CSV table of N, CA and C in Angstrom, one decimal:
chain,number,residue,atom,x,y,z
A,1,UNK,N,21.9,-37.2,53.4
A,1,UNK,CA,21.6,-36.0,52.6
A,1,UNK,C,22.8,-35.0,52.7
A,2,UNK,N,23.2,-34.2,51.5
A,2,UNK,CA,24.1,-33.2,51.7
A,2,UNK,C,24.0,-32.0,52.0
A,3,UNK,N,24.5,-31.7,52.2
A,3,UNK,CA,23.7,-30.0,53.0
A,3,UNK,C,24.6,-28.9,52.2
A,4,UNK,N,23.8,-28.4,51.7
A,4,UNK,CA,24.7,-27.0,51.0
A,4,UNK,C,24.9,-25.9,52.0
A,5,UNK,N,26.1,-25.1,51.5
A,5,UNK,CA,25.9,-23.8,52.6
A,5,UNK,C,25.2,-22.9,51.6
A,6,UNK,N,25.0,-21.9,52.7
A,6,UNK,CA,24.2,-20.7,52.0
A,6,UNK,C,24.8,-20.0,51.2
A,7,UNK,N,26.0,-20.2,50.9
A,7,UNK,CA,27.3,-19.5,50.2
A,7,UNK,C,26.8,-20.2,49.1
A,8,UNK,N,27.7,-21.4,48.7
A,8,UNK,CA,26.9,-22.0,47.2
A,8,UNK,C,25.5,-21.6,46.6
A,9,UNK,N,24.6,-21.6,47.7
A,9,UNK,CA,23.3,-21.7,47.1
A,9,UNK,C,23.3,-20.6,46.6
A,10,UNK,N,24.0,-19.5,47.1
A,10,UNK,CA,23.7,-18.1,47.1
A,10,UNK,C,24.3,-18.0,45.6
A,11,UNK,N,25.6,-18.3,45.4
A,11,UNK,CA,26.1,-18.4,44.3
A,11,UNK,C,25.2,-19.0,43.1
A,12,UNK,N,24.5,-19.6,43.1
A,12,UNK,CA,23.9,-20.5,42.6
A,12,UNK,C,22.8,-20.1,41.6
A,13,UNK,N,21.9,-19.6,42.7
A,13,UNK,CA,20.9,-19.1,42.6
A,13,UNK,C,21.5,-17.4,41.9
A,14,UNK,N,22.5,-16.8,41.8
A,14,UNK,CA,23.1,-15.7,41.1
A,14,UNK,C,23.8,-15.7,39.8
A,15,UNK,N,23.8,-17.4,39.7
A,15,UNK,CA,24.5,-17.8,38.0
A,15,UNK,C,23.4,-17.9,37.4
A,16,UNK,N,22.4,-18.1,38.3
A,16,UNK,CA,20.8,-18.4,37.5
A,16,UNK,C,20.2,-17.3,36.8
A,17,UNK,N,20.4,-16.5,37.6
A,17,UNK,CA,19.7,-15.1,37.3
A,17,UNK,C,20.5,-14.4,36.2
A,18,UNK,N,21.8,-14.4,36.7
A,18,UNK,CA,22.7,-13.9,35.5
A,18,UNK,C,22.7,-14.7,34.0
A,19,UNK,N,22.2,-15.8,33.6
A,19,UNK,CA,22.5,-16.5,32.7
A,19,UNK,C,20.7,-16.2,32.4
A,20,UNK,N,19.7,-16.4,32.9
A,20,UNK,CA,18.3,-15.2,32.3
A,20,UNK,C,18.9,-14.1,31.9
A,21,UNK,N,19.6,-13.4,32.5
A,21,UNK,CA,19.4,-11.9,31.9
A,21,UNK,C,20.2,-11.8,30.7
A,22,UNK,N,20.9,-12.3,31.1
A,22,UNK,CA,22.2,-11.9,29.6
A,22,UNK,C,21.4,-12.8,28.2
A,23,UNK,N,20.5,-14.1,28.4
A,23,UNK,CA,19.9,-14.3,27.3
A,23,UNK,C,18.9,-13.7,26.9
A,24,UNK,N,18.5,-12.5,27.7
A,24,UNK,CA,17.5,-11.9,26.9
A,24,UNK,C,17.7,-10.7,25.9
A,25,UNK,N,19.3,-10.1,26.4
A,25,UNK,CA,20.6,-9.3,25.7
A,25,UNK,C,20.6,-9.7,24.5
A,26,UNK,N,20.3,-8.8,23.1
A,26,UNK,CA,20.7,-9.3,22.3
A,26,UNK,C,19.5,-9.9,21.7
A,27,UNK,N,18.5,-10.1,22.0
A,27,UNK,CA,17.3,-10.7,21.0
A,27,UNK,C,16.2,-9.3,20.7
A,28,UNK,N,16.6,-10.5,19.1
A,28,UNK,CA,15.9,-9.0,18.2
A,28,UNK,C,14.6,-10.0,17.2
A,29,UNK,N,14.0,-8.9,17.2
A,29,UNK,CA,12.3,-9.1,16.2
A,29,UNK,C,12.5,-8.5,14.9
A,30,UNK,N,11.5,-8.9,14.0
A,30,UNK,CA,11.4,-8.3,12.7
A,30,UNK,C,10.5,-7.3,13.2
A,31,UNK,N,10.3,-6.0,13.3
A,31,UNK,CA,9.7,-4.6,13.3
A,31,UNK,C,9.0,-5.3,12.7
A,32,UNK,N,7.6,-4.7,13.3
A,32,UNK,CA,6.0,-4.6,13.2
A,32,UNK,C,5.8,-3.3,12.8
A,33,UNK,N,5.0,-3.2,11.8
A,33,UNK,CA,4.8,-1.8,11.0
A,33,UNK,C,3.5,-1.5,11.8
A,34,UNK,N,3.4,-0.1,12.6
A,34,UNK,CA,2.3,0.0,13.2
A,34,UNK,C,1.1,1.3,12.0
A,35,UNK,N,0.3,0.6,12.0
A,35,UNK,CA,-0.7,0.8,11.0
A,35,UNK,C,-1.3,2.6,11.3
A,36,UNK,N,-1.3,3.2,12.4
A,36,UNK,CA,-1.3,4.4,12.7
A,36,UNK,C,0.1,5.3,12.1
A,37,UNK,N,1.3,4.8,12.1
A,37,UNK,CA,2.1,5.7,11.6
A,37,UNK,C,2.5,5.3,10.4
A,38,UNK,N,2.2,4.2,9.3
A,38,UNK,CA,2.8,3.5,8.2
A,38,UNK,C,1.9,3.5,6.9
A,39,UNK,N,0.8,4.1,7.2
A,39,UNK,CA,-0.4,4.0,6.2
A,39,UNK,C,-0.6,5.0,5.6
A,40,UNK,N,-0.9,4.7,4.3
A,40,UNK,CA,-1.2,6.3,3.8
A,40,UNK,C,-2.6,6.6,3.1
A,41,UNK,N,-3.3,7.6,2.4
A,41,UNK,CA,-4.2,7.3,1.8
A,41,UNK,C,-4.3,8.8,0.4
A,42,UNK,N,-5.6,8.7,-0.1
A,42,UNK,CA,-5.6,9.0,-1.0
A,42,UNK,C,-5.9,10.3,-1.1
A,43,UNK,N,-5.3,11.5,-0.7
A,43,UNK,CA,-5.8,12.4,-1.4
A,43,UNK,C,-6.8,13.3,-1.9
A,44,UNK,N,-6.0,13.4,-3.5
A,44,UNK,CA,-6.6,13.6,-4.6
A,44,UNK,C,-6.2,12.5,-5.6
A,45,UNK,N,-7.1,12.8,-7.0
A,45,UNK,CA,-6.8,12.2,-7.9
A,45,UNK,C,-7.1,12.5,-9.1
A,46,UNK,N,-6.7,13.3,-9.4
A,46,UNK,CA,-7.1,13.9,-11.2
A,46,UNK,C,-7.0,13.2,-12.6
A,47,UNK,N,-8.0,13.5,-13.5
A,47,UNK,CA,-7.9,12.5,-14.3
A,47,UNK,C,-7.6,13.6,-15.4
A,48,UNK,N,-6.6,13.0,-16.7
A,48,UNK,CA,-6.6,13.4,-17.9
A,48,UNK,C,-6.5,12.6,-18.7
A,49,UNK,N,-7.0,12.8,-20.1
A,49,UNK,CA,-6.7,12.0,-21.4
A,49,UNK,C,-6.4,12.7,-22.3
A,50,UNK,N,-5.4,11.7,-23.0
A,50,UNK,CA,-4.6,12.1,-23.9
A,50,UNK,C,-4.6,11.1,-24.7
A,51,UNK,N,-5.4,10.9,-26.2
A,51,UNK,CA,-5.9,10.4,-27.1
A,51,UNK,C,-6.2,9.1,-26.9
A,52,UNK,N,-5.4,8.0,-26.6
A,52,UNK,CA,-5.5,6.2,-26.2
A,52,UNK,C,-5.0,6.1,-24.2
A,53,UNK,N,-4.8,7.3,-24.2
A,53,UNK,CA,-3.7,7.5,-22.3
A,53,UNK,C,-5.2,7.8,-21.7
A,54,UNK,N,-5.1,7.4,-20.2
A,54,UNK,CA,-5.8,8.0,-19.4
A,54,UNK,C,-4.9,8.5,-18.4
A,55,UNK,N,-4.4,9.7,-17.8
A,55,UNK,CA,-3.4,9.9,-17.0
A,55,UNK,C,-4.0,10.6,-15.8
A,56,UNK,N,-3.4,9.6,-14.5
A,56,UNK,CA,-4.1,10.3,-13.5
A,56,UNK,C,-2.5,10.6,-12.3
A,57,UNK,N,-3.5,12.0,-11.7
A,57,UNK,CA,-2.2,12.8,-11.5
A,57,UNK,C,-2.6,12.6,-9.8
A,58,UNK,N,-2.2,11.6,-9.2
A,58,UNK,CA,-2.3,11.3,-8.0
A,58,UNK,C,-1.8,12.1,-6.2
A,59,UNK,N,-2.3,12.3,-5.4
A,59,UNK,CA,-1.8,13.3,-4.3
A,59,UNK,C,-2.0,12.5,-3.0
A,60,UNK,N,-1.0,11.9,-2.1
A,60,UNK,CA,-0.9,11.0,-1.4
A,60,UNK,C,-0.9,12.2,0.4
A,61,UNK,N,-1.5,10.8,0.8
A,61,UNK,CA,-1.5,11.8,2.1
A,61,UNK,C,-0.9,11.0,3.4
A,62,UNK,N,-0.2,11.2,4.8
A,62,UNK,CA,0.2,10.3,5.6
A,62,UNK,C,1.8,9.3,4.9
A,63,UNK,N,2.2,8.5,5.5
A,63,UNK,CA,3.5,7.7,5.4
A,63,UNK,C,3.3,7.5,3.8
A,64,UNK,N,2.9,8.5,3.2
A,64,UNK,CA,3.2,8.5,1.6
A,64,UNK,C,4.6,7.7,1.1
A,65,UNK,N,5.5,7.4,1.7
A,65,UNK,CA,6.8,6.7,1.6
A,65,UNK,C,6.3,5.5,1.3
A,66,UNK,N,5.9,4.8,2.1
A,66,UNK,CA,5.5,3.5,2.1
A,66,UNK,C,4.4,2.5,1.0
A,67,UNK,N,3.9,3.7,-0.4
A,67,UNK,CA,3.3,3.5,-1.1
A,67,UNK,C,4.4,1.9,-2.4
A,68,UNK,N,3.7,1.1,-2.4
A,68,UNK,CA,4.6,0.3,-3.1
A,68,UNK,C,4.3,0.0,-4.6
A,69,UNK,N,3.1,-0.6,-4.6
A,69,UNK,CA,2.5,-1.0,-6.1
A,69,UNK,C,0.9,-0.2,-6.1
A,70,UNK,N,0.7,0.0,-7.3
A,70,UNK,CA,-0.7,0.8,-7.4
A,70,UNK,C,-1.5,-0.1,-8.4
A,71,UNK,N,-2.3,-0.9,-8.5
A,71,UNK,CA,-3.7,-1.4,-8.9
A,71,UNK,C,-4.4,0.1,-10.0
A,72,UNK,N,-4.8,0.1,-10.8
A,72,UNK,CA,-5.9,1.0,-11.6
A,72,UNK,C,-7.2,-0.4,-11.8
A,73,UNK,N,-8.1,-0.1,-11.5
A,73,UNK,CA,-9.2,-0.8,-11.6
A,73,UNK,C,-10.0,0.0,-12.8
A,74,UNK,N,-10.2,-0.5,-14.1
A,74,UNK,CA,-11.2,-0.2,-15.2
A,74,UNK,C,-11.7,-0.4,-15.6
A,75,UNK,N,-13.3,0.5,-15.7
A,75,UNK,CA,-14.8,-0.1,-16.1
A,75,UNK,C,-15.2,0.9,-17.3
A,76,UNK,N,-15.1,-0.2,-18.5
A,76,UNK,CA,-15.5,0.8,-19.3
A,76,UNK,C,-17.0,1.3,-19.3
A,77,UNK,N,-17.2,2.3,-20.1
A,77,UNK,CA,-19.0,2.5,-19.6
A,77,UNK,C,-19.4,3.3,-21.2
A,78,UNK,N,-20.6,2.7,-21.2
A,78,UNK,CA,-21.1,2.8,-22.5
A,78,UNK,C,-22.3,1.6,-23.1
A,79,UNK,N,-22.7,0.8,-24.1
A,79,UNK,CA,-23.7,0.4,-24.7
A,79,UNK,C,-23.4,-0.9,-25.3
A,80,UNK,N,-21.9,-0.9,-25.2
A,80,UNK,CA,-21.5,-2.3,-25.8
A,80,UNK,C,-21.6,-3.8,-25.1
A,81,UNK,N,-21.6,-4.7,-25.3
A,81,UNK,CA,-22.4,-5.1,-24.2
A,81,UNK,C,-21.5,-5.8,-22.6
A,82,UNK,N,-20.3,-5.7,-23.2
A,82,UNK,CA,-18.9,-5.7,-22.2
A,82,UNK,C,-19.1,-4.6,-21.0
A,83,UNK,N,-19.6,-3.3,-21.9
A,83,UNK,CA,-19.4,-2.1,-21.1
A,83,UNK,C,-20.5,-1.8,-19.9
A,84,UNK,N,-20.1,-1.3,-18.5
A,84,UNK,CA,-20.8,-1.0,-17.6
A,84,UNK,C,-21.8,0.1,-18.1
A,85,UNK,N,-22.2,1.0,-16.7
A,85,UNK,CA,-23.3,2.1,-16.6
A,85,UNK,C,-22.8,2.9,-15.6
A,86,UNK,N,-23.1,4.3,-15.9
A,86,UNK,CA,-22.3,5.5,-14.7
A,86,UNK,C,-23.2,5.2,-13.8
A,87,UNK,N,-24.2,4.8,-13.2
A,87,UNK,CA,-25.4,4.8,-12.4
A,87,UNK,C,-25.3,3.3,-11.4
A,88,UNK,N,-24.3,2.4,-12.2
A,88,UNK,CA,-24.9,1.3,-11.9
A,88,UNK,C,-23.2,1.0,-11.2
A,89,UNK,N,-23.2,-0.4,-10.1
A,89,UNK,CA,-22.6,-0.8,-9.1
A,89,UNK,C,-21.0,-0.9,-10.2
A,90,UNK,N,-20.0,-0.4,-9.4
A,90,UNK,CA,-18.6,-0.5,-9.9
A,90,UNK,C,-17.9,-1.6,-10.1
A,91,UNK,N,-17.7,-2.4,-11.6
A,91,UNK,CA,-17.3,-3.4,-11.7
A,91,UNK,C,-16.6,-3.5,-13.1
A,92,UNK,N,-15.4,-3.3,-12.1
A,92,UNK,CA,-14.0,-3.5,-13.3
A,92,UNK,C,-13.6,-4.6,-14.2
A,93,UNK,N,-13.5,-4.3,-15.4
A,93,UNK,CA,-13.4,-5.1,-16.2
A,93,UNK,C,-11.5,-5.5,-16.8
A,94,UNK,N,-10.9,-4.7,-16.1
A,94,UNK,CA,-9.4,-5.2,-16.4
A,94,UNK,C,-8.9,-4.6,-15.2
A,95,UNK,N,-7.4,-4.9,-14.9
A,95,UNK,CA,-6.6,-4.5,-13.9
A,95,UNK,C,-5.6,-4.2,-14.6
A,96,UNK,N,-5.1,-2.6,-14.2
A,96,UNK,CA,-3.6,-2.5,-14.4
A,96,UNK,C,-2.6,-2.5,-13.5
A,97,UNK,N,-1.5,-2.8,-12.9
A,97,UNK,CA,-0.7,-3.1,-12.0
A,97,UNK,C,0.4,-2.2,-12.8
A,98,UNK,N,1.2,-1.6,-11.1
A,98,UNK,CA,2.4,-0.4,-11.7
A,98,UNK,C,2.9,-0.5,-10.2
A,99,UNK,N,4.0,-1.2,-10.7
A,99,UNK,CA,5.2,-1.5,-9.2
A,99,UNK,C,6.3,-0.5,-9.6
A,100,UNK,N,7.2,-0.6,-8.2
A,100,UNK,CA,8.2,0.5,-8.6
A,100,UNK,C,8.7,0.3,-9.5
A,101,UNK,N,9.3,1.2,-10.1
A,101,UNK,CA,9.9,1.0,-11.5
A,101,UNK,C,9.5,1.0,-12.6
A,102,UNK,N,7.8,1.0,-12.8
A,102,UNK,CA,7.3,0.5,-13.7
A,102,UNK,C,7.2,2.1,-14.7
A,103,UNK,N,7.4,1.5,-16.1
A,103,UNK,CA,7.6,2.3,-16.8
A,103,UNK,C,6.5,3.8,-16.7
A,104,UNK,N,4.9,3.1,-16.3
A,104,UNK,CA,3.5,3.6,-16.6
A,104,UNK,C,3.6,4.9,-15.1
A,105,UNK,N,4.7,4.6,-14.3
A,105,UNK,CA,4.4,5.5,-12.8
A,105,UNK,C,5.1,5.9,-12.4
A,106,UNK,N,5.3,7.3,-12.3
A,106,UNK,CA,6.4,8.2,-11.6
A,106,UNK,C,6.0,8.7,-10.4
A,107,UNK,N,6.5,8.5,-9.5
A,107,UNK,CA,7.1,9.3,-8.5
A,107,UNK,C,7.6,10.6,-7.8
A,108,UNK,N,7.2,11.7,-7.3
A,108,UNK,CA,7.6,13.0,-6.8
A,108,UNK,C,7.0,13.4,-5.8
A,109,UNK,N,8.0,13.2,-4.5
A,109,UNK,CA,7.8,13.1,-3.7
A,109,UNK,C,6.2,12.7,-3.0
A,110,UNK,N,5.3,13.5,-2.6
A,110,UNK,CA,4.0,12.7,-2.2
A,110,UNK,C,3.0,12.7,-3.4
A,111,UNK,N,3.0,12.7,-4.7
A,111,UNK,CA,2.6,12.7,-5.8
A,111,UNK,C,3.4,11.5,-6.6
A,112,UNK,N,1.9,11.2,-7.3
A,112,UNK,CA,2.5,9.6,-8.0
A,112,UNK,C,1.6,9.9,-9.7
A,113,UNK,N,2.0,9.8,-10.9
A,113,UNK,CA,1.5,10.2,-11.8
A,113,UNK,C,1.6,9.3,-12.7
A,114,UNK,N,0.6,8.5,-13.0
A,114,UNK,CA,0.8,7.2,-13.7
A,114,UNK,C,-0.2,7.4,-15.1
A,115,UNK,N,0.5,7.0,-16.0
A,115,UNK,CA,0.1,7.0,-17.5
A,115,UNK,C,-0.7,5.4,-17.8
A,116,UNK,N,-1.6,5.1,-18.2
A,116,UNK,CA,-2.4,3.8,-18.2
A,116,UNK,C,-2.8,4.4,-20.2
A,117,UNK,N,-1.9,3.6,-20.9
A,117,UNK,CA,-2.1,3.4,-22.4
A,117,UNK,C,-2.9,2.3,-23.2
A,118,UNK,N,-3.2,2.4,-24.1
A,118,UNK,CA,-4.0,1.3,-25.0
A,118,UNK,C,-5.2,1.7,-24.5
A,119,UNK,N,-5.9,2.6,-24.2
A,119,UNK,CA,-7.6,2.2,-24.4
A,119,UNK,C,-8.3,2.9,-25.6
A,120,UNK,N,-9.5,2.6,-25.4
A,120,UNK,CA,-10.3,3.2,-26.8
A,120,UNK,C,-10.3,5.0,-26.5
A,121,UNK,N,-9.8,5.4,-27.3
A,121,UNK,CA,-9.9,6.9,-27.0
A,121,UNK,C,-11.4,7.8,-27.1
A,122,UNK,N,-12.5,6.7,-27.6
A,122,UNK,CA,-13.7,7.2,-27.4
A,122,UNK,C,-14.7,6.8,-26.6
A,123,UNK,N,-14.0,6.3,-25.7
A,123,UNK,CA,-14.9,5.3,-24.6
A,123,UNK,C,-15.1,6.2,-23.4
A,124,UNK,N,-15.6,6.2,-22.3
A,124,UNK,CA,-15.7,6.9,-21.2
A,124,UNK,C,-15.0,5.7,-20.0
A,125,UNK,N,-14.6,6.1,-18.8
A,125,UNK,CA,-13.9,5.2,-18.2
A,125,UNK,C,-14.0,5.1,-16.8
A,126,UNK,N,-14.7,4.5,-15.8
A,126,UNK,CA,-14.4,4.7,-14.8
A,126,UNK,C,-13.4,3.7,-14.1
A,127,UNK,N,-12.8,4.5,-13.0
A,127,UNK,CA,-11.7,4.0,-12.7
A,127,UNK,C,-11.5,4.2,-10.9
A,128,UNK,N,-10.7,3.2,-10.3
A,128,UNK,CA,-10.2,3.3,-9.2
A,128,UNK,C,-9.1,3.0,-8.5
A,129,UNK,N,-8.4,3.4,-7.9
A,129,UNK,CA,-7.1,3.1,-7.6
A,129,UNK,C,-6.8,2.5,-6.2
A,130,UNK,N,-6.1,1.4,-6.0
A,130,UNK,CA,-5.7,0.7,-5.2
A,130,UNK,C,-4.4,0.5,-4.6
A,131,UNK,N,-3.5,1.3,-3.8
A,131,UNK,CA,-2.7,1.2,-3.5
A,131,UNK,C,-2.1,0.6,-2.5
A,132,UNK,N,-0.9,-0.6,-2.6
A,132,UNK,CA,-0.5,-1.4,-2.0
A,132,UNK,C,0.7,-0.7,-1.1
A,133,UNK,N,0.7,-1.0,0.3
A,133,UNK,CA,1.3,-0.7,1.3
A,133,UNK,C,2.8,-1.7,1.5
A,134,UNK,N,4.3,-1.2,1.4
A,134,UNK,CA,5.3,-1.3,1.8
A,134,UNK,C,5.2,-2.8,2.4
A,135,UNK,N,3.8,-2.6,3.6
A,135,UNK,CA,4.4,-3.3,4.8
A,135,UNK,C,3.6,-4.0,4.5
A,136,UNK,N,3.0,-5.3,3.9
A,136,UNK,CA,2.3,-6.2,3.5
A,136,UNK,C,1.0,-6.4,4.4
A,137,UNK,N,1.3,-6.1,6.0
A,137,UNK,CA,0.2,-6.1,6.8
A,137,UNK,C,-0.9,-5.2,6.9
A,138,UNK,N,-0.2,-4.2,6.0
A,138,UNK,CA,-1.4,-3.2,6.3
A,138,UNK,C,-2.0,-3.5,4.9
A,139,UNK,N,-2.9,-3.0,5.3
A,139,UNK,CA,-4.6,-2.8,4.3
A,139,UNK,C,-3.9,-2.2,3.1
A,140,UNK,N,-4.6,-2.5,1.6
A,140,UNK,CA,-4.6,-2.1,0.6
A,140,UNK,C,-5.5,-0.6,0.9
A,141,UNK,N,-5.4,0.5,0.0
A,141,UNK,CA,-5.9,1.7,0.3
A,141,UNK,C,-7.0,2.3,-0.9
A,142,UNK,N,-8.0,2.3,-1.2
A,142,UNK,CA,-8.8,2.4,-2.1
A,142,UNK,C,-8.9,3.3,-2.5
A,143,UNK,N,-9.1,4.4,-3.6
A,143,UNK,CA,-9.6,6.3,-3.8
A,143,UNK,C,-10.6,6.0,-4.0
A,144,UNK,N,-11.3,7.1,-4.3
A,144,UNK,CA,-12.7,7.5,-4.7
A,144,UNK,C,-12.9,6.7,-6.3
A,145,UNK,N,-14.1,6.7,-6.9
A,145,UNK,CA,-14.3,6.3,-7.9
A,145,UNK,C,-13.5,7.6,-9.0
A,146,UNK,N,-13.3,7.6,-10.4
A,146,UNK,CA,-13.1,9.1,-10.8
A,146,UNK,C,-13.8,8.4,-12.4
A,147,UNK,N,-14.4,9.5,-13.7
A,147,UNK,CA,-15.0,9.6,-14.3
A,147,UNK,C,-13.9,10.0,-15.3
A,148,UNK,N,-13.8,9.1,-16.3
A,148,UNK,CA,-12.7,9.6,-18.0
A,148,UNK,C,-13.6,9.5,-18.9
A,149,UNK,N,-14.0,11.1,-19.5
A,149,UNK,CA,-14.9,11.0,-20.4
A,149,UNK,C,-13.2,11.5,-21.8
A,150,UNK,N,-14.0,10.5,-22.9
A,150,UNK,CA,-12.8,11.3,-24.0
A,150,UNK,C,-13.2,12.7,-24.6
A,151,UNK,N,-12.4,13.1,-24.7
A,151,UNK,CA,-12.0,14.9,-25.5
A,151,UNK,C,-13.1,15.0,-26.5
């Protein structure tokens, strides 16, 4: 058998340790977006119309930054037989989508004011907004329902 001295071992046992530490030097993660400081929500939401436009003038609250794409969910309401009921359970009949850049949605600072064109200008409209979060892991953000009666 060979017998080590306590000097090698000692050495030994100190390349070990040093060759752990220094690989842990230097390792990096993709940031985890934590859902208490990265989430925002809704506000307010005002509605106007403007002849075929429904324009809602949106008021963000919390990591308002991190707002990405916004969803309009639309239920027309009325007698036709497509059309919903102001009384009756919320079920949208088209989706508008407005990512950055998109022509229909501006931006200023915690305020988002998006223009949604082509509808019947004599229809009534309920609508809801969905906003998509930066960080893909957090939750989509729902508003309140809101009511577009035309002029």
């Amino acid at each position: 058998m060979i017998k080590l001295s306590k000097n090698i071992l000692h050495h030994a046992a100190l390349a070990v340790l040093v060759v752990l530490a220094l690989s842990a030097c230097g390792k990096r993660e993709w940031p985890i977006p934590v859902s208490s400081e990265d989430k925002f929500r809704w506000r307010s939401v005002e509605v106007q119309r403007n002849q075929d436009c429904i324009i809602l003038n949106c008021e963000l609250a919390g990591n308002w930054t991190n707002i990405d794409t916004v969803k309009v969910l639309v239920e027309p309401v009325g007698n036709d037989p497509d059309d919903g009921c102001a009384s009756c359970p919320f079920t949208p009949r088209a989706t508008l989508v407005f990512g950055p850049g998109s022509a229909g949605m501006r931006k200023d600072m915690n305020r988002i004011v998006i223009t949604a064109c082509g509808l019947n200008a004599a229809k009534t409209y309920r609508l809801q907004l969905i906003g998509f979060n930066a960080f893909t892991r957090i939750a989509p953000v729902a508003s309140e329902l809101v009511l577009s009666a035309p002029k």
